[in-house]
Tab-separated table of C-alpha atoms in Angstrom:
chain	number	residue	atom	x	y	z
A	1	UNK	CA	3.457	3.654	11.483
A	2	UNK	CA	4.340	0.966	9.028
A	3	UNK	CA	5.678	1.101	5.522
A	4	UNK	CA	6.650	-2.259	4.218
A	5	UNK	CA	9.092	-3.365	1.621
A	6	UNK	CA	8.595	-3.657	-2.092
A	7	UNK	CA	10.785	-3.082	-5.145
A	8	UNK	CA	10.879	-2.991	-8.865
A	9	UNK	CA	9.647	-6.560	-9.285
A	10	UNK	CA	6.276	-4.935	-8.696
A	11	UNK	CA	6.065	-2.473	-11.573
A	12	UNK	CA	5.409	1.222	-11.013
A	13	UNK	CA	2.027	1.136	-12.727
A	14	UNK	CA	0.667	-0.107	-9.408
A	15	UNK	CA	-1.088	2.567	-7.276
A	16	UNK	CA	1.064	4.358	-4.725
A	17	UNK	CA	-0.814	2.662	-1.875
A	18	UNK	CA	0.394	-0.719	-3.087
A	19	UNK	CA	3.924	0.448	-3.809
A	20	UNK	CA	4.541	2.092	-0.461
A	21	UNK	CA	2.424	0.395	2.114
A	22	UNK	CA	1.054	-2.823	0.769
A	23	UNK	CA	2.641	-5.298	3.143
A	24	UNK	CA	4.500	-7.178	0.495
A	25	UNK	CA	7.719	-8.919	-0.073
A	26	UNK	CA	10.471	-7.553	-2.239
A	27	UNK	CA	12.710	-5.599	0.089
A	28	UNK	CA	14.449	-2.456	-1.067
A	29	UNK	CA	12.458	0.718	-0.490
A	30	UNK	CA	10.118	1.726	2.409
A	31	UNK	CA	9.608	1.318	6.200
A	32	UNK	CA	7.755	-0.460	9.213
A	33	UNK	CA	4.869	-1.064	12.031
A	34	UNK	CA	4.877	-3.191	15.438
A	35	UNK	CA	4.680	-6.852	17.386
A	36	UNK	CA	2.641	-9.828	18.725
A	37	UNK	CA	1.754	-13.361	19.571
A	38	UNK	CA	1.860	-16.503	17.457
A	39	UNK	CA	-1.318	-18.472	17.747
A	40	UNK	CA	-1.781	-22.167	17.200
A	41	UNK	CA	-4.316	-21.624	14.454
A	42	UNK	CA	-1.905	-19.540	12.404
A	43	UNK	CA	0.856	-22.109	12.862
A	44	UNK	CA	-1.495	-24.945	11.922
A	45	UNK	CA	-2.566	-23.078	8.791
A	46	UNK	CA	1.031	-22.602	7.663
A	47	UNK	CA	1.954	-26.225	8.322
A	48	UNK	CA	-1.068	-27.733	6.617
A	49	UNK	CA	-1.525	-25.354	3.671
A	50	UNK	CA	-1.092	-27.337	0.413
A	51	UNK	CA	0.665	-24.353	-1.132
A	52	UNK	CA	3.079	-24.171	1.763
A	53	UNK	CA	3.851	-27.865	1.528
A	54	UNK	CA	4.452	-27.641	-2.212
A	55	UNK	CA	6.753	-24.681	-1.886
A	56	UNK	CA	8.815	-26.189	0.891
A	57	UNK	CA	9.362	-29.752	-0.251
A	58	UNK	CA	13.078	-29.073	-0.587
A	59	UNK	CA	13.261	-26.665	2.349
A	60	UNK	CA	14.516	-23.953	0.011
A	61	UNK	CA	13.817	-20.245	0.533
A	62	UNK	CA	13.968	-19.856	-3.258
A	63	UNK	CA	11.153	-22.381	-3.663
A	64	UNK	CA	8.966	-20.417	-1.251
A	65	UNK	CA	9.639	-17.131	-3.068
A	66	UNK	CA	9.036	-18.646	-6.492
A	67	UNK	CA	5.779	-20.316	-5.412
A	68	UNK	CA	4.599	-17.183	-3.636
A	69	UNK	CA	4.845	-15.049	-6.759
A	70	UNK	CA	3.339	-17.790	-8.912
A	71	UNK	CA	0.289	-18.024	-6.670
A	72	UNK	CA	-0.066	-14.246	-6.473
A	73	UNK	CA	0.004	-13.962	-10.253
A	74	UNK	CA	-2.645	-16.713	-10.448
A	75	UNK	CA	-4.731	-14.653	-7.996
A	76	UNK	CA	-4.721	-17.439	-5.426
A	77	UNK	CA	-4.285	-14.869	-2.709
A	78	UNK	CA	-5.003	-16.917	0.404
A	79	UNK	CA	-2.634	-19.662	-0.734
A	80	UNK	CA	0.032	-17.098	-1.616
A	81	UNK	CA	-0.172	-15.284	1.706
A	82	UNK	CA	0.066	-18.636	3.508
A	83	UNK	CA	3.646	-18.703	2.180
A	84	UNK	CA	4.488	-15.320	3.667
A	85	UNK	CA	4.634	-13.352	6.897
A	86	UNK	CA	1.258	-11.842	5.915
A	87	UNK	CA	-0.681	-15.040	6.552
A	88	UNK	CA	-1.911	-13.825	10.004
A	89	UNK	CA	-3.285	-10.699	8.294
A	90	UNK	CA	-5.290	-12.647	5.730
A	91	UNK	CA	-6.654	-15.564	7.756
A	92	UNK	CA	-8.821	-13.468	10.080
A	93	UNK	CA	-10.497	-11.426	7.353
A	94	UNK	CA	-14.249	-11.764	7.032
A	95	UNK	CA	-15.545	-12.442	3.504
A	96	UNK	CA	-16.691	-8.830	3.100
A	97	UNK	CA	-13.310	-7.519	4.273
A	98	UNK	CA	-11.465	-9.816	1.882
A	99	UNK	CA	-13.696	-8.632	-0.975
A	100	UNK	CA	-12.923	-5.040	-0.006
A	101	UNK	CA	-9.191	-5.714	-0.329
A	102	UNK	CA	-9.430	-7.954	-3.405
A	103	UNK	CA	-9.161	-5.113	-5.979
A	104	UNK	CA	-5.886	-4.045	-4.339
A	105	UNK	CA	-4.589	-7.616	-4.413
A	106	UNK	CA	-5.613	-8.006	-8.051
A	107	UNK	CA	-3.861	-4.810	-9.133
A	108	UNK	CA	-0.743	-6.027	-7.406
A	109	UNK	CA	-1.035	-9.484	-8.981
A	110	UNK	CA	-1.394	-7.959	-12.448
A	111	UNK	CA	1.903	-6.113	-11.974
A	112	UNK	CA	3.932	-9.212	-11.113
A	113	UNK	CA	6.061	-10.401	-14.051
A	114	UNK	CA	5.016	-13.673	-15.672
A	115	UNK	CA	8.416	-15.129	-14.889
A	116	UNK	CA	10.344	-14.427	-11.686
A	117	UNK	CA	13.998	-15.361	-12.171
A	118	UNK	CA	16.027	-16.230	-9.076
A	119	UNK	CA	19.794	-15.868	-9.259
A	120	UNK	CA	20.696	-17.336	-5.865
A	121	UNK	CA	20.135	-17.359	-2.125
A	122	UNK	CA	22.080	-16.882	1.102
A	123	UNK	CA	21.016	-18.710	4.274
A	124	UNK	CA	22.067	-17.670	7.770
A	125	UNK	CA	20.413	-19.751	10.485
A	126	UNK	CA	16.669	-19.158	10.427
A	127	UNK	CA	16.879	-16.260	7.951
A	128	UNK	CA	17.712	-16.121	4.273
A	129	UNK	CA	17.974	-13.722	1.366
A	130	UNK	CA	16.803	-14.749	-2.092
A	131	UNK	CA	18.069	-12.716	-5.044
A	132	UNK	CA	15.501	-12.040	-7.748
A	133	UNK	CA	16.483	-10.688	-11.163
A	134	UNK	CA	14.563	-7.552	-12.095
A	135	UNK	CA	14.971	-4.754	-14.625
A	136	UNK	CA	15.517	-1.191	-13.460
A	137	UNK	CA	14.125	1.986	-15.021
A	138	UNK	CA	16.829	1.830	-17.701
A	139	UNK	CA	15.845	-1.771	-18.529
A	140	UNK	CA	19.084	-3.064	-17.045
A	141	UNK	CA	18.930	-6.333	-15.147
A	142	UNK	CA	19.902	-6.363	-11.493
A	143	UNK	CA	19.398	-8.602	-8.472
A	144	UNK	CA	16.973	-7.490	-5.759
A	145	UNK	CA	16.980	-9.129	-2.309
A	146	UNK	CA	13.849	-10.814	-0.958
A	147	UNK	CA	13.859	-11.767	2.726
A	148	UNK	CA	12.771	-15.196	3.935
A	149	UNK	CA	12.537	-16.735	7.407
A	150	UNK	CA	12.026	-20.268	8.664
A	151	UNK	CA	8.937	-20.788	10.827
A	152	UNK	CA	8.223	-24.235	12.272
A	153	UNK	CA	10.755	-25.716	9.876
A	154	UNK	CA	9.186	-24.102	6.797
A	155	UNK	CA	10.519	-21.165	4.785
A	156	UNK	CA	8.133	-18.257	4.276
A	157	UNK	CA	8.593	-14.952	2.475
A	158	UNK	CA	9.352	-11.880	4.598
A	159	UNK	CA	11.484	-10.948	7.598
A	160	UNK	CA	11.217	-11.597	11.333
A	161	UNK	CA	10.665	-7.992	12.425
A	162	UNK	CA	7.744	-7.444	10.077
A	163	UNK	CA	6.362	-10.892	10.901
A	164	UNK	CA	5.928	-9.754	14.500
A	165	UNK	CA	4.318	-6.552	13.270
A	166	UNK	CA	1.799	-8.413	11.158
A	167	UNK	CA	0.943	-10.838	13.953
A	168	UNK	CA	0.200	-7.963	16.286
A	169	UNK	CA	-2.060	-6.171	13.815
A	170	UNK	CA	-3.766	-9.350	12.621
A	171	UNK	CA	-6.673	-8.837	10.263
A	172	UNK	CA	-6.422	-5.057	10.684
A	173	UNK	CA	-2.958	-5.003	9.127
A	174	UNK	CA	-3.901	-4.373	5.498
A	175	UNK	CA	-6.466	-1.746	6.441
A	176	UNK	CA	-4.028	0.053	8.757
A	177	UNK	CA	-1.391	0.011	6.022
A	178	UNK	CA	-3.885	1.348	3.511
A	179	UNK	CA	-5.010	4.130	5.857
A	180	UNK	CA	-1.465	5.227	6.730
A	181	UNK	CA	-0.603	5.480	3.054
A	182	UNK	CA	-3.794	7.286	2.125
A	183	UNK	CA	-3.113	9.895	4.794
A	184	UNK	CA	0.370	10.537	3.413
A	185	UNK	CA	-0.933	10.629	-0.145
A	186	UNK	CA	-3.728	13.077	0.656
A	187	UNK	CA	-1.272	15.387	2.416
A	188	UNK	CA	0.926	15.328	-0.694
A	189	UNK	CA	-2.048	15.826	-3.018
A	190	UNK	CA	-3.174	18.832	-1.005
A	191	UNK	CA	0.249	20.388	-1.491
A	192	UNK	CA	-0.043	19.621	-5.191
A	193	UNK	CA	-3.432	21.344	-5.357
A	194	UNK	CA	-1.925	24.403	-3.681
A	195	UNK	CA	0.900	24.559	-6.229
A	196	UNK	CA	-1.569	23.938	-9.050
A	197	UNK	CA	-3.639	26.921	-7.940
A	198	UNK	CA	-0.528	29.090	-7.902
A	199	UNK	CA	0.328	28.112	-11.474
A	200	UNK	CA	-3.276	28.419	-12.656
A	201	UNK	CA	-3.583	31.838	-11.030
A	202	UNK	CA	-0.502	33.085	-12.884
A	203	UNK	CA	-1.839	31.792	-16.190
A	204	UNK	CA	-5.420	33.057	-15.825
A	205	UNK	CA	-5.221	36.717	-14.879
A	206	UNK	CA	-5.281	36.205	-11.137
A	207	UNK	CA	-8.193	33.753	-11.104
A	208	UNK	CA	-8.186	30.347	-9.393
A	209	UNK	CA	-9.559	27.131	-10.869
A	210	UNK	CA	-12.030	24.503	-9.739
A	211	UNK	CA	-11.260	20.788	-10.013
A	212	UNK	CA	-12.318	20.327	-13.676
A	213	UNK	CA	-10.267	23.376	-14.686
A	214	UNK	CA	-7.143	22.199	-12.861
A	215	UNK	CA	-7.486	18.695	-14.322
A	216	UNK	CA	-8.021	20.069	-17.836
A	217	UNK	CA	-4.870	22.168	-17.419
A	218	UNK	CA	-2.956	19.023	-16.467
A	219	UNK	CA	-2.087	20.419	-13.045
A	220	UNK	CA	-3.706	17.720	-10.886
A	221	UNK	CA	-4.521	14.039	-11.605
A	222	UNK	CA	-7.951	13.004	-12.867
A	223	UNK	CA	-7.989	10.383	-10.079
A	224	UNK	CA	-9.168	13.119	-7.718
A	225	UNK	CA	-12.614	12.998	-9.322
A	226	UNK	CA	-13.199	9.549	-7.798
A	227	UNK	CA	-12.270	7.607	-4.686
A	228	UNK	CA	-10.946	4.311	-6.059
A	229	UNK	CA	-7.222	5.072	-6.008
A	230	UNK	CA	-7.106	7.696	-3.253
A	231	UNK	CA	-9.772	6.395	-0.851
A	232	UNK	CA	-10.849	10.029	-0.390
A	233	UNK	CA	-13.475	12.438	-1.727
A	234	UNK	CA	-11.807	15.658	-2.852
A	235	UNK	CA	-13.595	18.963	-3.403
A	236	UNK	CA	-12.236	22.277	-4.650
A	237	UNK	CA	-14.487	25.286	-4.140
A	238	UNK	CA	-13.719	28.621	-5.817
A	239	UNK	CA	-15.395	31.906	-4.859
A	240	UNK	CA	-17.747	33.502	-7.440
A	241	UNK	CA	-15.147	36.134	-8.335
A	242	UNK	CA	-12.413	33.485	-8.681
A	243	UNK	CA	-10.180	35.293	-6.200
A	244	UNK	CA	-10.173	32.715	-3.391
A	245	UNK	CA	-10.553	28.965	-2.984
A	246	UNK	CA	-10.573	26.058	-0.548
A	247	UNK	CA	-10.023	22.311	-0.950
A	248	UNK	CA	-11.330	19.562	1.293
A	249	UNK	CA	-10.910	15.795	1.468
A	250	UNK	CA	-12.789	13.226	3.547
A	251	UNK	CA	-12.379	9.431	3.677
A	252	UNK	CA	-14.711	7.558	1.337
A	253	UNK	CA	-15.152	4.962	4.083
A	254	UNK	CA	-14.202	6.143	7.547
A	255	UNK	CA	-12.024	3.618	9.371
A	256	UNK	CA	-11.345	1.632	6.209
A	257	UNK	CA	-9.906	4.065	3.651
A	258	UNK	CA	-8.934	6.807	6.090
A	259	UNK	CA	-9.563	8.440	9.455
A	260	UNK	CA	-8.436	12.035	8.954
A	261	UNK	CA	-10.330	14.806	7.178
A	262	UNK	CA	-8.340	17.550	5.439
A	263	UNK	CA	-8.890	21.263	4.821
A	264	UNK	CA	-6.718	23.427	2.570
A	265	UNK	CA	-6.784	27.125	1.796
A	266	UNK	CA	-4.187	29.718	0.859
A	267	UNK	CA	-2.789	29.663	4.400
A	268	UNK	CA	-1.981	25.946	4.348
A	269	UNK	CA	-3.383	22.483	5.058
A	270	UNK	CA	-4.874	21.115	8.272
A	271	UNK	CA	-6.210	17.706	9.201
A	272	UNK	CA	-8.101	16.096	12.040
A	273	UNK	CA	-10.231	13.116	12.991
A	274	UNK	CA	-13.865	14.212	12.853
A	275	UNK	CA	-15.374	10.766	12.174
A	276	UNK	CA	-15.255	11.210	8.413
A	277	UNK	CA	-17.087	14.539	8.336
A	278	UNK	CA	-15.680	17.670	6.615
A	279	UNK	CA	-13.091	19.459	8.721
A	280	UNK	CA	-14.383	22.905	9.764
A	281	UNK	CA	-12.761	25.926	8.158
A	282	UNK	CA	-12.025	27.258	11.643
A	283	UNK	CA	-9.515	25.100	13.588
A	284	UNK	CA	-11.118	22.971	16.280
A	285	UNK	CA	-10.428	23.994	19.885
A	286	UNK	CA	-8.961	21.357	22.223
């Protein structure tokens, strides 16, 4: 399970998937995935990429970080990722797969500040830390650390451990990260639906609400009506007398936006892999 690093340089208007699991760069909050082999093609791409050459003329980690964010903001995603540990994840993507991920990349790019100020760097052997000035929730400026490593004599953005993880996952990396995050988000949203029903029930004479009613009451997000931000199709079904309810969620695209299906009723939430189909109300037998 991998949750990669990102901080306040990427603003909190970005969807949760991007904030928590989008294999990005600014290191401060989150977690990690697993290992692999360097291949000659990946190394050749890093060495010969024009963006990489431009960013590393002085051999400075700060130059690589600065150029990386500049290219991301300009939506030159392949060039940007060539300057980072995520290059092996991007190079193997088929055109259709890249197009599938592009909206996520573009939302992330839109959240990057126009100017990324660097206050300094610390180099220790083949690793470095670049300090980027960002503003916290109280609009106070502080320095956030961004990891950088030297690969084949060139500085790239990211750390060694996660570089191995990305190389192992290859072109599946972004999709795996997206799926892991969607699963966690759906679990949390199911709990939120359960709490919303409790509140709604107390406010409506013992009756439960369907999705439009819960959204209108401000108890659950409107995002649940679509699949764009969650990657899942949510349904809330209320009995004719309003005394009972269930909620279900299935991946919008099995294997790309999620693998688990979810079922929630008043007894709790369950999930399982049923190839994207609705999870039965009765628990499956092993």
